């Protein structure tokens, strides 16, 4: 079945760039997402990318997709203390029988002042 | 403002009791989902529904039940058959087929006492 993997923890200094990585196993994934979760809250959609794209940029966020290696990354430029949260990678292919997102285990980003 | 509302925010259950978690959305979304979140394990799919009066089991449906009598509402019942129900429960909704991702509620934290 589908599997999405992420490293559990990342620590960076304020002002540095953060890069959060994700690998997935389903080569038919057509939509890939990044969500942010602050403590005790629900998930907030940050950005998404379609599988026919290699890169997407949205202000401080850059998503890179390597379909050959099934690798997705999220780069946060000029990381701020407010970016401290858990970041989830997720994937889906609406054309398959599974019509729900599969999530990774989340990467906890800690931003040190 | 449109959104998705989960209640209550905190819920305590005694051993052997059934409890129902509420999820309501006014986004006119067709699909609704329930996920369970445990520390370090990401989100696991419990049930989802794409249309009124129809729903599908996810990866961990045992010990849970749902109904979808109205488009706006997708309540989750945690039954006494669920042996380890302490977790954070997240409800989400989406437009079908557009790959735009989910809108999440703020979650319900269920604790067995």
mmCIF file of C-alpha atoms in Angstrom:
data_model
loop_
_atom_site.group_PDB
_atom_site.id
_atom_site.type_symbol
_atom_site.label_atom_id
_atom_site.label_comp_id
_atom_site.label_asym_id
_atom_site.label_seq_id
_atom_site.Cartn_x
_atom_site.Cartn_y
_atom_site.Cartn_z
ATOM 1 C CA UNK A 1 0.000 0.000 0.000
ATOM 2 C CA UNK A 2 0.907 3.645 0.023
ATOM 3 C CA UNK A 3 3.591 4.837 2.430
ATOM 4 C CA UNK A 4 4.907 8.307 3.160
ATOM 5 C CA UNK A 5 8.032 8.818 5.265
ATOM 6 C CA UNK A 6 9.539 11.861 6.918
ATOM 7 C CA UNK A 7 12.326 12.484 9.391
ATOM 8 C CA UNK A 8 10.953 13.244 12.839
ATOM 9 C CA UNK A 9 12.854 16.363 13.877
ATOM 10 C CA UNK A 10 14.676 19.385 12.449
ATOM 11 C CA UNK A 11 16.275 22.259 14.359
ATOM 12 C CA UNK A 12 17.396 25.498 12.694
ATOM 13 C CA UNK A 13 18.383 28.988 13.772
ATOM 14 C CA UNK A 14 16.123 31.958 13.106
ATOM 15 C CA UNK A 15 16.932 33.498 9.718
ATOM 16 C CA UNK A 16 18.345 30.288 8.248
ATOM 17 C CA UNK A 17 16.604 28.194 5.590
ATOM 18 C CA UNK A 18 14.807 24.997 6.616
ATOM 19 C CA UNK A 19 14.486 21.997 4.336
ATOM 20 C CA UNK A 20 11.987 19.294 5.267
ATOM 21 C CA UNK A 21 12.120 16.083 3.252
ATOM 22 C CA UNK A 22 9.550 13.436 2.393
ATOM 23 C CA UNK A 23 9.640 10.202 0.412
ATOM 24 C CA UNK A 24 6.637 8.284 -0.870
ATOM 25 C CA UNK A 25 6.175 4.882 -2.427
ATOM 26 C CA UNK A 26 3.144 5.258 -4.698
ATOM 27 C CA UNK A 27 4.431 6.157 -8.156
ATOM 28 C CA UNK A 28 0.891 7.005 -9.262
ATOM 29 C CA UNK A 29 0.572 9.842 -6.732
ATOM 30 C CA UNK A 30 -0.738 12.846 -8.595
ATOM 31 C CA UNK A 31 -1.163 15.410 -5.837
ATOM 32 C CA UNK A 32 1.332 16.076 -3.059
ATOM 33 C CA UNK A 33 0.764 18.430 -0.150
ATOM 34 C CA UNK A 34 2.452 20.123 2.746
ATOM 35 C CA UNK A 35 0.466 20.844 5.893
ATOM 36 C CA UNK A 36 1.460 22.701 9.067
ATOM 37 C CA UNK A 37 0.171 21.845 12.551
ATOM 38 C CA UNK A 38 0.651 24.114 15.546
ATOM 39 C CA UNK A 39 0.289 22.664 19.074
ATOM 40 C CA UNK A 40 -3.232 21.469 19.899
ATOM 41 C CA UNK A 41 -4.628 22.609 16.561
ATOM 42 C CA UNK A 42 -5.808 21.149 13.293
ATOM 43 C CA UNK A 43 -3.762 21.029 10.109
ATOM 44 C CA UNK A 44 -3.377 24.036 7.837
ATOM 45 C CA UNK A 45 -2.702 23.534 4.128
ATOM 46 C CA UNK A 46 0.517 25.343 3.210
ATOM 47 C CA UNK A 47 0.967 24.407 -0.412
ATOM 48 C CA UNK A 48 0.511 21.607 -2.900
ATOM 49 C CA UNK A 49 2.092 20.448 -6.139
ATOM 50 C CA UNK A 50 0.822 18.371 -9.021
ATOM 51 C CA UNK A 51 2.948 15.497 -10.239
ATOM 52 C CA UNK A 52 3.514 17.160 -13.624
ATOM 53 C CA UNK A 53 5.458 19.952 -11.907
ATOM 54 C CA UNK A 54 9.054 19.948 -10.638
ATOM 55 C CA UNK A 55 8.928 23.050 -8.497
ATOM 56 C CA UNK A 56 6.468 25.478 -6.991
ATOM 57 C CA UNK A 57 7.298 28.698 -5.170
ATOM 58 C CA UNK A 58 4.954 30.621 -2.913
ATOM 59 C CA UNK A 59 6.537 33.533 -1.023
ATOM 60 C CA UNK A 60 8.980 31.977 1.478
ATOM 61 C CA UNK A 61 8.003 28.412 0.551
ATOM 62 C CA UNK A 62 9.587 26.367 -2.229
ATOM 63 C CA UNK A 63 8.433 22.846 -3.025
ATOM 64 C CA UNK A 64 10.672 20.550 -5.066
ATOM 65 C CA UNK A 65 9.440 17.273 -6.528
ATOM 66 C CA UNK A 66 11.708 14.526 -7.857
ATOM 67 C CA UNK A 67 9.336 11.980 -9.359
ATOM 68 C CA UNK A 68 12.087 9.566 -10.314
ATOM 69 C CA UNK A 69 13.223 9.261 -6.705
ATOM 70 C CA UNK A 70 9.712 9.828 -5.271
ATOM 71 C CA UNK A 71 11.116 12.617 -3.134
ATOM 72 C CA UNK A 72 9.377 15.812 -2.074
ATOM 73 C CA UNK A 73 10.925 18.677 -0.144
ATOM 74 C CA UNK A 74 9.714 21.883 1.448
ATOM 75 C CA UNK A 75 12.160 24.758 1.810
ATOM 76 C CA UNK A 76 11.277 27.625 4.131
ATOM 77 C CA UNK A 77 13.414 30.700 3.525
ATOM 78 C CA UNK A 78 14.301 33.089 6.372
ATOM 79 C CA UNK A 79 12.787 30.772 8.993
ATOM 80 C CA UNK A 80 11.060 32.556 11.876
ATOM 81 C CA UNK A 81 10.161 31.384 15.382
ATOM 82 C CA UNK A 82 6.519 31.386 14.260
ATOM 83 C CA UNK A 83 7.400 28.625 11.810
ATOM 84 C CA UNK A 84 7.983 26.226 14.719
ATOM 85 C CA UNK A 85 5.390 23.482 14.220
ATOM 86 C CA UNK A 86 4.919 19.978 12.872
ATOM 87 C CA UNK A 87 4.980 19.711 9.081
ATOM 88 C CA UNK A 88 3.171 16.877 7.322
ATOM 89 C CA UNK A 89 3.676 15.619 3.814
ATOM 90 C CA UNK A 90 0.644 13.953 2.188
ATOM 91 C CA UNK A 91 -0.202 12.387 -1.156
ATOM 92 C CA UNK A 92 -3.167 11.095 -3.098
ATOM 93 C CA UNK A 93 -4.317 9.989 -6.500
ATOM 94 C CA UNK A 94 -8.061 10.689 -6.898
ATOM 95 C CA UNK A 95 -8.219 8.332 -9.862
ATOM 96 C CA UNK A 96 -7.449 5.277 -7.745
ATOM 97 C CA UNK A 97 -9.862 3.456 -5.479
ATOM 98 C CA UNK A 98 -8.346 5.126 -2.421
ATOM 99 C CA UNK A 99 -9.973 8.524 -2.211
ATOM 100 C CA UNK A 100 -8.299 9.944 0.888
ATOM 101 C CA UNK A 101 -4.939 11.508 1.667
ATOM 102 C CA UNK A 102 -2.079 9.405 3.052
ATOM 103 C CA UNK A 103 0.017 11.355 5.533
ATOM 104 C CA UNK A 104 3.581 11.005 6.715
ATOM 105 C CA UNK A 105 4.376 10.908 10.429
ATOM 106 C CA UNK A 106 5.297 14.591 10.484
ATOM 107 C CA UNK A 107 8.542 16.538 10.997
ATOM 108 C CA UNK A 108 8.790 18.715 14.085
ATOM 109 C CA UNK A 109 10.578 21.953 13.179
ATOM 110 C CA UNK A 110 12.176 23.805 16.051
ATOM 111 C CA UNK A 111 13.417 27.340 15.329
ATOM 112 C CA UNK A 112 16.013 28.656 17.769
ATOM 113 C CA UNK A 113 16.198 32.437 18.273
ATOM 114 C CA UNK B 1 -17.139 32.682 7.442
ATOM 115 C CA UNK B 2 -17.106 29.156 6.111
ATOM 116 C CA UNK B 3 -15.316 26.496 8.044
ATOM 117 C CA UNK B 4 -15.352 23.158 9.777
ATOM 118 C CA UNK B 5 -16.218 22.889 13.450
ATOM 119 C CA UNK B 6 -15.394 20.046 15.796
ATOM 120 C CA UNK B 7 -16.837 19.695 19.268
ATOM 121 C CA UNK B 8 -16.107 19.252 22.025
ATOM 122 C CA UNK B 9 -12.447 20.289 22.149
ATOM 123 C CA UNK B 10 -11.774 17.942 25.082
ATOM 124 C CA UNK B 11 -13.712 14.786 25.914
ATOM 125 C CA UNK B 12 -13.290 12.276 28.704
ATOM 126 C CA UNK B 13 -14.634 8.747 28.438
ATOM 127 C CA UNK B 14 -15.056 6.116 31.068
ATOM 128 C CA UNK B 15 -14.221 2.512 30.319
ATOM 129 C CA UNK B 16 -17.084 0.791 28.479
ATOM 130 C CA UNK B 17 -18.797 3.986 27.323
ATOM 131 C CA UNK B 18 -19.615 5.058 23.803
ATOM 132 C CA UNK B 19 -18.909 8.697 22.963
ATOM 133 C CA UNK B 20 -19.745 10.752 19.876
ATOM 134 C CA UNK B 21 -17.538 13.439 18.382
ATOM 135 C CA UNK B 22 -19.237 16.115 16.333
ATOM 136 C CA UNK B 23 -18.025 17.490 12.997
ATOM 137 C CA UNK B 24 -19.968 20.139 11.051
ATOM 138 C CA UNK B 25 -18.947 22.048 7.912
ATOM 139 C CA UNK B 26 -20.582 24.927 6.025
ATOM 140 C CA UNK B 27 -18.192 24.871 3.077
ATOM 141 C CA UNK B 28 -20.585 22.879 0.868
ATOM 142 C CA UNK B 29 -17.903 20.201 0.564
ATOM 143 C CA UNK B 30 -18.988 16.797 -0.686
ATOM 144 C CA UNK B 31 -16.414 14.685 1.124
ATOM 145 C CA UNK B 32 -15.662 14.383 4.827
ATOM 146 C CA UNK B 33 -12.997 12.422 6.694
ATOM 147 C CA UNK B 34 -12.004 11.321 10.182
ATOM 148 C CA UNK B 35 -8.369 10.855 11.146
ATOM 149 C CA UNK B 36 -6.779 9.751 14.382
ATOM 150 C CA UNK B 37 -3.479 11.269 15.480
ATOM 151 C CA UNK B 38 -1.148 9.639 17.985
ATOM 152 C CA UNK B 39 2.214 11.128 18.992
ATOM 153 C CA UNK B 40 4.913 10.387 16.420
ATOM 154 C CA UNK B 41 2.560 8.386 14.198
ATOM 155 C CA UNK B 42 1.072 10.992 11.934
ATOM 156 C CA UNK B 43 -2.558 10.749 10.876
ATOM 157 C CA UNK B 44 -4.375 7.492 10.280
ATOM 158 C CA UNK B 45 -7.661 7.335 8.368
ATOM 159 C CA UNK B 46 -10.670 6.010 10.288
ATOM 160 C CA UNK B 47 -13.619 6.601 7.926
ATOM 161 C CA UNK B 48 -14.502 8.812 4.999
ATOM 162 C CA UNK B 49 -17.650 9.763 3.131
ATOM 163 C CA UNK B 50 -18.022 11.166 -0.352
ATOM 164 C CA UNK B 51 -21.800 11.477 -0.441
ATOM 165 C CA UNK B 52 -24.739 11.575 1.929
ATOM 166 C CA UNK B 53 -25.781 8.174 3.275
ATOM 167 C CA UNK B 54 -22.560 6.526 2.117
ATOM 168 C CA UNK B 55 -19.205 6.057 3.853
ATOM 169 C CA UNK B 56 -16.127 3.876 3.568
ATOM 170 C CA UNK B 57 -13.797 2.306 6.118
ATOM 171 C CA UNK B 58 -10.278 3.604 6.372
ATOM 172 C CA UNK B 59 -7.206 1.871 7.773
ATOM 173 C CA UNK B 60 -8.297 1.708 11.428
ATOM 174 C CA UNK B 61 -12.115 1.551 11.404
ATOM 175 C CA UNK B 62 -12.468 -1.161 14.067
ATOM 176 C CA UNK B 63 -14.172 0.142 17.192
ATOM 177 C CA UNK B 64 -15.542 3.243 15.430
ATOM 178 C CA UNK B 65 -18.794 4.049 13.636
ATOM 179 C CA UNK B 66 -20.019 7.004 11.577
ATOM 180 C CA UNK B 67 -23.138 8.330 9.886
ATOM 181 C CA UNK B 68 -23.695 10.822 7.075
ATOM 182 C CA UNK B 69 -27.357 11.818 7.158
ATOM 183 C CA UNK B 70 -26.667 15.397 6.079
ATOM 184 C CA UNK B 71 -24.022 16.864 3.805
ATOM 185 C CA UNK B 72 -22.879 19.220 6.552
ATOM 186 C CA UNK B 73 -22.428 16.664 9.320
ATOM 187 C CA UNK B 74 -20.230 13.592 9.848
ATOM 188 C CA UNK B 75 -20.281 12.474 13.514
ATOM 189 C CA UNK B 76 -17.859 9.819 14.772
ATOM 190 C CA UNK B 77 -18.804 7.404 17.556
ATOM 191 C CA UNK B 78 -16.008 5.792 19.517
ATOM 192 C CA UNK B 79 -17.471 2.569 20.834
ATOM 193 C CA UNK B 80 -16.482 0.454 23.823
ATOM 194 C CA UNK B 81 -14.931 -1.980 21.315
ATOM 195 C CA UNK B 82 -12.128 0.514 20.678
ATOM 196 C CA UNK B 83 -9.556 -0.655 23.215
ATOM 197 C CA UNK B 84 -7.162 2.265 23.024
ATOM 198 C CA UNK B 85 -9.234 5.350 22.193
ATOM 199 C CA UNK B 86 -7.065 8.017 23.836
ATOM 200 C CA UNK B 87 -5.909 10.191 20.930
ATOM 201 C CA UNK B 88 -6.412 13.437 19.061
ATOM 202 C CA UNK B 89 -9.214 13.160 16.472
ATOM 203 C CA UNK B 90 -9.278 15.346 13.395
ATOM 204 C CA UNK B 91 -12.162 15.862 10.992
ATOM 205 C CA UNK B 92 -11.623 17.240 7.491
ATOM 206 C CA UNK B 93 -13.628 18.039 4.390
ATOM 207 C CA UNK B 94 -12.864 18.558 0.722
ATOM 208 C CA UNK B 95 -14.270 19.165 -2.726
ATOM 209 C CA UNK B 96 -14.248 15.903 -4.624
ATOM 210 C CA UNK B 97 -11.818 15.311 -7.438
ATOM 211 C CA UNK B 98 -10.055 18.665 -7.558
ATOM 212 C CA UNK B 99 -6.927 17.743 -5.627
ATOM 213 C CA UNK B 100 -6.978 20.993 -3.690
ATOM 214 C CA UNK B 101 -6.445 19.372 -0.328
ATOM 215 C CA UNK B 102 -8.493 19.256 2.830
ATOM 216 C CA UNK B 103 -9.837 21.791 5.275
ATOM 217 C CA UNK B 104 -9.345 20.548 8.839
ATOM 218 C CA UNK B 105 -11.229 21.197 12.033
ATOM 219 C CA UNK B 106 -9.375 22.122 15.207
ATOM 220 C CA UNK B 107 -9.606 18.623 16.653
ATOM 221 C CA UNK B 108 -11.048 16.799 19.660
ATOM 222 C CA UNK B 109 -8.766 15.338 22.299
ATOM 223 C CA UNK B 110 -10.314 12.195 23.767
ATOM 224 C CA UNK B 111 -9.006 10.751 27.012
ATOM 225 C CA UNK B 112 -10.092 7.554 28.724
ATOM 226 C CA UNK B 113 -10.381 7.922 32.496
#
